[in-house]
Amino acid sequence: MANNIKILTEHINTPGIETFEVYRKTGGYNAVEKAIKKMSPDEIVEEVKKSGIRGRGGAGFPMGMKWSFLAKPEGVPRYLVCNADESEPGTFKDHYLMKSIPHLLIEGMIVSSYALGANKSFIYVRGELMYVVRILEKAIEEAKAAGFLGKNILGSGYDLELVVQPGGGAYICGEETALLESLEGKRGNPRNKPPFPAVKGLYQSPTVVNNVESIANTPWVINHGGDEYAKIGIGRSTGTKLISASGHIKNPGVYEITLGLPVDEFMNSDQYLGGVRDGHYLKAVVAGGSSVPILPAHLFYKTANGEDRLMSYESLSDGGFPTGTMLGSGGFIAMDETTCIVRNTWNFSRFYHHESCGQCSPCREGTGWMEKVLHRIEHGHGTMSDIDLLVDVSKKIEGNTICPLGDAAAWPVASAIRHFRDEFEWHIKHPNEATKPGAVFMGAEILA
Amino acid sequence: MENEVPLIKVTIDGQEIRVPVGSTIMEAARQIGPSVAPPAMCYYKPLQGSGGKCRACLVKVMAGSEKDPRPMPKLVASCITGAQDGMVVENFTNPEVVEARKGVVEFLLINHPLDCPVCDQAGECHLQDFAFENGVGEKRFVEEKRTFEPEDIGDKVQLHMNRCILCYRCVYTANQLTEKRVHGVMGRGDHAQISTYIKNSLESDFYGNVIDVCPVGALTDKTYRFKSRVWFSKPVDAHCDCDKCSGKVQIWYKGDEVIRVTARKNQWGEVEDFICNTCRFEKKKTSDWVIEGPSKIARNSVIAQNKYGLNQGKKPEYALNYAATNFKKIDDSREYNQNLDQIKKSEDYKALMQKNDKFFSKEKSLK
C-alpha cells in the first residue's frame, strides 16, 4: 500500500519553497499549464469528481459534487472563495500549509477558478494570521509577474483576480455563509439555507466555498488524474489528509497521512506521533478538532464491531455517535490520564459560548447555559441533576440551529458525559477533592 | 386566468390546504388558521428577510414532496422553508416539535427578566403568549442573567436591553423604513445587544415603528410608558389625513383620554400599515382623529377584559347544558369527615403520600 505518498507536503521542506522560483522548479504551476492549455473546465470538474476527494474543512462533503451543484446562469459572475478561516481549537493544518508553501494554494485557486469559471476569487484568511496574509499577497504578486495570474493567463484569454481578505477573527466566519456575509462587509451571521451558496452566495451570485486543503489538492488531481487520486486511501475516503496533532504525545505537529492508516500505527509508530509521553497512558482522544465527540482510549483503537479503527471518514464515525466520532478538520488532540475531562469540556464549552454569533436562540442562550453549568460543576457547586440537565440542553440545541455551530457546541458536552459520566459524578460528589489544583479523577481505586 | 399562480397541496397537522407556489410552510399554516399556525417570535411578514432566528416555528416535515416523499432529517424553521407540492408537515401533533419548542421557550426565557408584573408590554407580549402556550412552568436556569443599563435611543423610544430576545425585527424595520441606518446589533453571543452607533439617537419620521414590531417590552413608547396597563385601555380604530403615512391607526383610550396611538395589527400581531411619528407621538387628542369604531379584540385576549357587557361574560348556554347532562352530580353522602383519621392511618394513604410527596407537602408540614 502506498502508505507514504505525499500530495501536499512532498516539497514542504525544500529550502525557499515559499518563493516562486523554487516552487516552479519542483514542478509547481504545471497543473495550471495543463489545465488551461489542454483541458476544458468541465473536464476538470469531471476529474475532481472522479478523484472522490471530500471537503477537508470538517463536514466531508464530496468536492466534485459541490462543484457540479454550482448554478451557471447567463451573465452572472461566479465566485470561488477559499475558506482559510481556520480557528477550531486543535486544528492548525491550513495555517502550516499556507505559511510554508503558499504557491500550492495559489495554484489550486487558479485551476479551481478556471474549472468553475470564476474571474474573481477570494481567500478569506483568519484575522489573527496577518503575517500569512502578507505571505499570500507576496506569492500572488510573484505569480502575477510570471503570468499565471491576472489578465489573459498564459495567453488563453482567461482572466483571474485573486484577493486575499483578512477576517475579523471570529470562529463563526468559518461557516460558509457567515464567511460570505463577512466578505461582503456585513456582520458575520450565518444565512438561512436554502438558498445555498451554490445558487446565491457572494453578492447573490453562485459561489463555491472550499477549504484550503481541498483546494491545495486540486493541482495534484490535474497532474495525475482523478482516477489515480481515487486509488489512494480506502473506500470513499480517498487521498491524503493533513492531521494537526497536539496534546500529550511525543511528536506533535502536522502530518500528512494516507486515509485508511490504522489508528494504532498513527498513534504509536515513531514515524508519526510516537505514542503518549513517557510514563503516562492514553485517556481520551478528540480526533477531528474540538467540535467532534470525544472518544475514550478503548473505543478509539477499536470500532463498535471490535475491528481496528482506521483514520478515515467511515471508520472514525463507525457506529454513530455512541461509539464513534468524526474526522472533522483533522485537529487531533490526545489526552493522557492527567487531563480532567470536566475541565476540558468546560474549556471547549467556554469557547463556543464566546464564539456563538447570537443570531438564533438555542445556540445563543444554550451555549452560555452549558458553559455556566459546567463552570459550576468544575468549581465544586454542581448537583447530580446538572448532568442530566446538560444532556437535555445539548439535545435541544443539536439540530435546531441555523448553522452547525450549535451542533459543534453540543457534541463535545454530550459525548463527554456519555463516556466519562463517572468523572462528572465524582466532581459533584467530592467537590473538595475535585477543586484542588490539578485534581483528576483516576478511577474507582483512587476513590477507595 | 393564465397568469394565475399554480396551486400546490400542503398537509399540516392532517389538514389540507392549497397555496400558491412559493409560499412558505408558515404562510400555508396561517391560511388554515391559528389552530395549526406555528408561533413566531422573529418572523414578521411585512419585513423582508426576517425569520429563521428564534426557532420558535420549528416543524417536522414528514414528507418532502409528492416526488420525493422522504422526511426531512432535522426540524425546519417553517417561516423560511418553502412549501412543496404534496408536503406533509407536523406541527403541534409531533412530540419532537413540542419538545423542541419547550426548549426554545426555555432558552428565550434564560436571559429574559421574568418581571411581567412591572413590564409595560404585559398583556400584549408575544413572548408571554408563546411561553404560556408552549412552555413548561418550571425553570431550570439558576445562574445570573445577563444585564444591561437601560439606554435612550431617541427622544421618544426607550430601550430595555435586558428584555430583548434579539429577534432582529427592529433592525429590519430601521433598515427598510428609514433612510439612514443608525441602529443594529453589537457584540455577539448572549451579550449581543441592540444599540445605536455611539449612542446616536434614532432620527427619522418612522422610527416609532420599532415599538410596534418589538415582540417584547424591550422597545417602549416614552409618551405612554407606565401610564396604564394595556387591559385598562380601550382600543379604537381611527384615521386621519396624514401626508406621510396612511393615517390608519388604533388609538387607545383610558377614560376619555387618548393615552397612546399605535399601528393597526392583524391576527398575527403584525402591523398592517406602518405609521409616522407625528401620528404616533403628537396627535393625542380625540379631535385629531376620525373614529371608525371599536377595534376587534380576540375574545381570549387579556385586552378583552372588562370590554364586553355583563351578558357576554356569561358562559354560553351549551356549556351549561353539557355540564348538566354529561357530568355526574357529586355524591355528597360519602362520609369523608368521619373517617378521615382512619384513612390517614391506613397503609394506602401513606403510600400515596410518599408517591405524591410534592403535591401534599403543605398537609405534611401541618402534621
Coordinates of C-alpha atoms in Angstrom, one line a residue, chain B residues 26-321:
Chain B
M26 CA -45.8 29.3 7.8
E27 CA -47.9 31.1 5.2
A28 CA -49.8 27.8 4.4
A29 CA -50.4 27.1 8.1
R30 CA -51.6 30.6 8.7
Q31 CA -54.1 30.2 5.9
I32 CA -55.6 27.2 7.7
G33 CA -55.9 29.1 10.9
P34 CA -54.5 29.8 14.4
S35 CA -55.0 26.2 15.4
V36 CA -52.2 25.0 13.3
A37 CA -50.1 28.1 12.7
P38 CA -46.7 27.8 14.4
P39 CA -45.8 30.5 16.8
A40 CA -43.3 33.1 15.5
M41 CA -41.1 35.4 17.6
C42 CA -38.9 36.8 14.9
Y43 CA -40.7 36.2 11.6
Y44 CA -42.6 39.3 10.6
K45 CA -44.2 39.2 7.2
P46 CA -44.1 42.9 6.3
L47 CA -40.3 42.9 6.9
Q48 CA -38.3 41.4 4.2
G49 CA -35.6 39.0 5.3
S50 CA -36.9 38.4 8.8
G51 CA -37.3 35.0 10.2
G52 CA -35.3 31.9 10.9
K53 CA -33.7 33.2 14.0
C54 CA -35.8 32.4 17.0
R55 CA -36.5 28.8 16.1
A56 CA -40.0 29.0 17.7
C57 CA -41.7 27.9 14.5
L58 CA -39.8 24.7 14.1
V59 CA -41.9 22.0 12.4
K60 CA -41.3 18.4 11.3
V61 CA -41.6 17.7 7.6
M62 CA -42.8 14.1 7.4
A63 CA -42.8 14.0 3.6
G64 CA -40.8 16.5 1.5
S65 CA -43.0 16.5 -1.6
E66 CA -45.0 14.4 -3.9
K67 CA -42.0 13.5 -6.0
D68 CA -39.6 12.9 -3.1
P69 CA -41.7 11.7 -0.1
R70 CA -38.7 11.3 2.2
P71 CA -39.0 13.1 5.6
M72 CA -36.5 15.9 6.3
P73 CA -33.9 14.8 8.8
K74 CA -34.0 17.8 11.0
L75 CA -36.7 20.1 12.2
V76 CA -37.1 23.0 9.9
A77 CA -38.0 26.6 10.5
S78 CA -41.4 26.9 8.9
C79 CA -41.1 30.7 8.3
I80 CA -38.3 30.3 5.8
T81 CA -38.9 26.9 4.4
G82 CA -40.8 26.8 1.1
A83 CA -43.7 24.5 0.8
Q84 CA -43.6 21.8 -1.9
D85 CA -46.5 20.0 -3.6
G86 CA -47.6 17.1 -1.5
M87 CA -45.7 18.2 1.6
V88 CA -46.8 16.7 4.9
V89 CA -46.0 18.8 7.9
E90 CA -46.5 18.0 11.6
N91 CA -46.6 20.9 14.0
F92 CA -48.5 20.6 17.3
T93 CA -49.1 16.9 16.7
N94 CA -45.4 15.9 16.7
P95 CA -43.8 15.2 20.1
E96 CA -40.4 16.1 18.7
V97 CA -41.6 19.6 17.7
V98 CA -43.4 20.1 21.0
E99 CA -40.2 19.1 22.9
A100 CA -38.0 21.4 20.8
R101 CA -40.4 24.3 21.3
K102 CA -40.3 23.8 25.0
G103 CA -36.6 24.1 24.7
V104 CA -36.9 27.3 22.7
V105 CA -39.2 28.8 25.3
E106 CA -36.6 27.9 28.0
F107 CA -33.8 29.3 26.0
L108 CA -35.6 32.6 25.3
L109 CA -36.5 33.0 29.0
I110 CA -33.0 32.3 30.2
N111 CA -31.9 35.9 29.8
H112 CA -35.3 37.5 29.8
P113 CA -36.3 39.0 33.2
L114 CA -39.5 37.4 34.5
D115 CA -40.9 40.7 35.7
C116 CA -44.1 40.8 33.7
P117 CA -46.0 42.5 36.5
V118 CA -43.8 45.6 36.1
C119 CA -43.3 45.3 32.3
D120 CA -45.2 47.7 30.1
Q121 CA -45.6 45.1 27.4
A122 CA -47.5 42.6 29.6
G123 CA -50.8 41.7 28.1
E124 CA -49.7 42.2 24.5
C125 CA -46.4 40.5 24.7
H126 CA -45.7 37.8 22.2
L127 CA -43.2 36.1 24.4
Q128 CA -45.7 35.9 27.2
D129 CA -48.2 34.2 24.9
F130 CA -45.6 31.9 23.4
A131 CA -44.3 30.8 26.8
F132 CA -47.7 30.3 28.2
E133 CA -48.9 28.2 25.2
N134 CA -45.7 26.2 24.5
G135 CA -43.5 26.3 27.6
V136 CA -43.2 24.5 30.8
G137 CA -44.0 26.0 34.2
E138 CA -40.7 25.4 35.8
K139 CA -37.3 26.9 35.1
R140 CA -34.0 25.1 35.4
F141 CA -31.7 28.0 34.9
V142 CA -30.3 29.1 38.3
E143 CA -27.4 31.3 37.2
E144 CA -27.3 35.1 37.0
K145 CA -28.9 36.7 33.9
R146 CA -27.1 39.0 31.7
T147 CA -27.9 42.6 32.4
F148 CA -27.5 45.9 30.6
E149 CA -28.1 49.5 31.6
P150 CA -31.3 51.0 30.1
E151 CA -30.4 53.1 27.1
D152 CA -32.0 56.1 25.5
I153 CA -32.3 55.7 21.7
G154 CA -34.2 58.7 20.5
D155 CA -36.3 61.1 22.5
K156 CA -39.5 59.0 22.3
V157 CA -38.2 55.5 22.4
Q158 CA -36.7 53.7 25.5
L159 CA -34.6 50.6 25.0
H160 CA -34.6 48.0 27.8
M161 CA -31.9 45.6 26.5
N162 CA -32.5 43.2 29.4
R163 CA -35.8 42.2 27.9
C164 CA -34.6 41.9 24.3
I165 CA -34.7 38.5 22.7
L166 CA -32.7 39.6 19.7
C167 CA -35.3 38.8 17.1
Y168 CA -33.8 41.5 14.8
R169 CA -37.3 42.8 13.8
C170 CA -36.4 46.4 14.8
V171 CA -33.2 46.2 12.9
Y172 CA -35.0 45.2 9.7
T173 CA -37.6 47.9 10.4
A174 CA -35.0 50.6 10.7
N175 CA -33.2 49.2 7.6
Q176 CA -36.3 49.1 5.5
L177 CA -38.3 52.1 6.6
T178 CA -35.8 54.7 7.4
E179 CA -33.2 56.3 5.2
K180 CA -30.2 56.3 7.5
R181 CA -29.5 53.2 9.5
V182 CA -28.2 54.1 12.9
H183 CA -29.0 51.1 15.0
G184 CA -28.1 47.5 14.8
V185 CA -26.7 44.6 16.7
M186 CA -23.4 44.9 18.5
G187 CA -21.4 42.2 20.1
R188 CA -22.1 38.6 19.7
G189 CA -23.4 35.6 21.6
D190 CA -25.7 36.2 24.6
H191 CA -24.1 39.5 25.0
A192 CA -25.1 40.8 21.7
Q193 CA -27.2 43.9 22.1
I194 CA -29.4 46.2 20.1
S195 CA -27.8 49.6 20.2
T196 CA -27.3 52.8 18.2
Y197 CA -23.9 53.7 17.0
I198 CA -22.1 55.6 19.8
K199 CA -25.4 56.5 21.4
N200 CA -26.7 58.3 18.4
S201 CA -30.4 58.8 18.7
L202 CA -32.8 57.4 16.2
E203 CA -33.9 60.2 14.0
S204 CA -36.4 59.6 11.3
D205 CA -40.1 60.1 10.7
F206 CA -40.8 56.4 11.0
Y207 CA -38.6 55.2 13.8
G208 CA -41.5 54.9 16.1
N209 CA -42.5 51.7 14.3
V210 CA -39.7 49.8 16.1
I211 CA -42.0 49.9 19.2
D212 CA -44.8 48.2 17.3
V213 CA -42.7 45.4 15.9
C214 CA -40.9 44.6 19.1
P215 CA -42.4 41.3 20.4
V216 CA -41.4 42.0 24.0
G217 CA -41.0 45.1 26.2
A218 CA -37.6 46.0 25.1
L219 CA -38.6 49.0 23.0
T220 CA -41.3 51.1 24.5
D221 CA -43.0 54.3 23.9
K222 CA -41.8 57.0 26.3
T223 CA -45.0 59.0 25.9
Y224 CA -47.0 56.0 27.1
R225 CA -44.8 54.1 29.5
F226 CA -46.3 53.3 32.8
K227 CA -49.4 55.3 32.2
S228 CA -51.7 52.4 32.2
R229 CA -51.9 48.6 31.9
V230 CA -52.9 47.6 28.5
W231 CA -56.1 45.9 29.6
F232 CA -57.4 49.0 31.3
S233 CA -57.4 50.9 28.0
K234 CA -59.8 50.6 25.1
P235 CA -58.5 50.3 21.6
V236 CA -60.5 52.2 18.9
D237 CA -59.8 52.2 15.2
A238 CA -59.4 55.7 13.8
H239 CA -57.8 57.5 10.9
C240 CA -56.7 60.9 9.9
D241 CA -55.4 62.8 6.9
C242 CA -51.7 62.4 7.0
D243 CA -49.3 63.4 4.3
K244 CA -46.6 61.0 5.5
C245 CA -48.4 57.8 6.1
S246 CA -51.7 56.1 5.6
G247 CA -53.1 57.6 8.8
K248 CA -54.9 54.4 9.7
V249 CA -54.2 53.8 13.4
Q250 CA -55.5 52.3 16.6
I251 CA -56.0 54.8 19.4
W252 CA -56.1 53.6 23.0
Y253 CA -58.4 55.4 25.4
K254 CA -58.2 55.4 29.2
G255 CA -61.5 57.0 30.2
D256 CA -61.8 59.9 27.8
E257 CA -58.1 60.4 27.3
V258 CA -56.1 59.2 24.4
I259 CA -53.1 57.6 26.0
R260 CA -51.4 56.2 23.0
V261 CA -51.5 55.6 19.3
T262 CA -50.3 52.5 17.6
A263 CA -50.5 51.0 14.1
R264 CA -53.2 48.5 13.5
K265 CA -52.2 44.9 13.8
N266 CA -53.6 41.8 12.2
Q267 CA -54.5 38.5 13.7
W268 CA -50.8 37.5 13.9
G269 CA -49.7 40.7 15.6
E270 CA -48.2 42.1 12.5
V271 CA -48.5 45.8 11.6
E272 CA -50.8 46.4 8.6
D273 CA -49.7 49.9 7.8
F274 CA -46.6 51.5 9.3
I275 CA -47.4 54.9 10.7
C276 CA -45.4 58.0 11.1
N277 CA -44.1 59.6 14.3
T278 CA -46.4 62.6 14.1
C279 CA -49.4 60.3 14.2
R280 CA -47.9 58.2 16.9
F281 CA -46.5 60.7 19.3
E282 CA -48.1 64.1 18.6
K283 CA -51.8 63.6 18.0
K284 CA -53.1 62.7 21.4
K285 CA -56.5 64.4 21.2
T286 CA -59.8 62.9 20.1
S287 CA -60.3 65.9 17.9
D288 CA -57.2 64.9 15.8
W289 CA -58.9 61.7 14.7
V290 CA -61.9 60.4 12.8
I291 CA -63.2 57.5 14.9
E292 CA -64.2 54.4 13.0
G293 CA -65.4 52.2 15.8
P294 CA -64.1 49.8 18.5
S295 CA -61.2 47.6 17.4
K296 CA -61.8 43.9 17.2
I297 CA -60.2 42.1 20.0
A298 CA -59.8 38.4 20.2
R299 CA -62.0 37.0 23.0
N300 CA -59.2 35.2 24.7
S301 CA -57.0 38.3 24.8
V302 CA -56.4 39.9 28.1
I303 CA -57.2 43.2 26.5
A304 CA -60.8 42.0 26.1
Q305 CA -61.1 42.1 29.9
N306 CA -63.9 44.5 31.0
K307 CA -64.7 45.4 27.4
Y308 CA -67.8 43.3 27.0
G309 CA -71.2 43.7 28.6
L310 CA -72.2 41.5 31.5
N311 CA -74.3 39.2 29.4
Q312 CA -71.4 38.4 27.1
G313 CA -69.3 37.5 30.0
K314 CA -71.7 34.7 30.9
K315 CA -70.9 31.1 30.0
P316 CA -72.6 30.1 26.7
E317 CA -75.7 28.1 27.1
Y318 CA -74.4 25.0 25.5
A319 CA -71.6 24.6 28.1
L320 CA -74.1 24.7 30.9
N321 CA -76.3 22.2 29.2

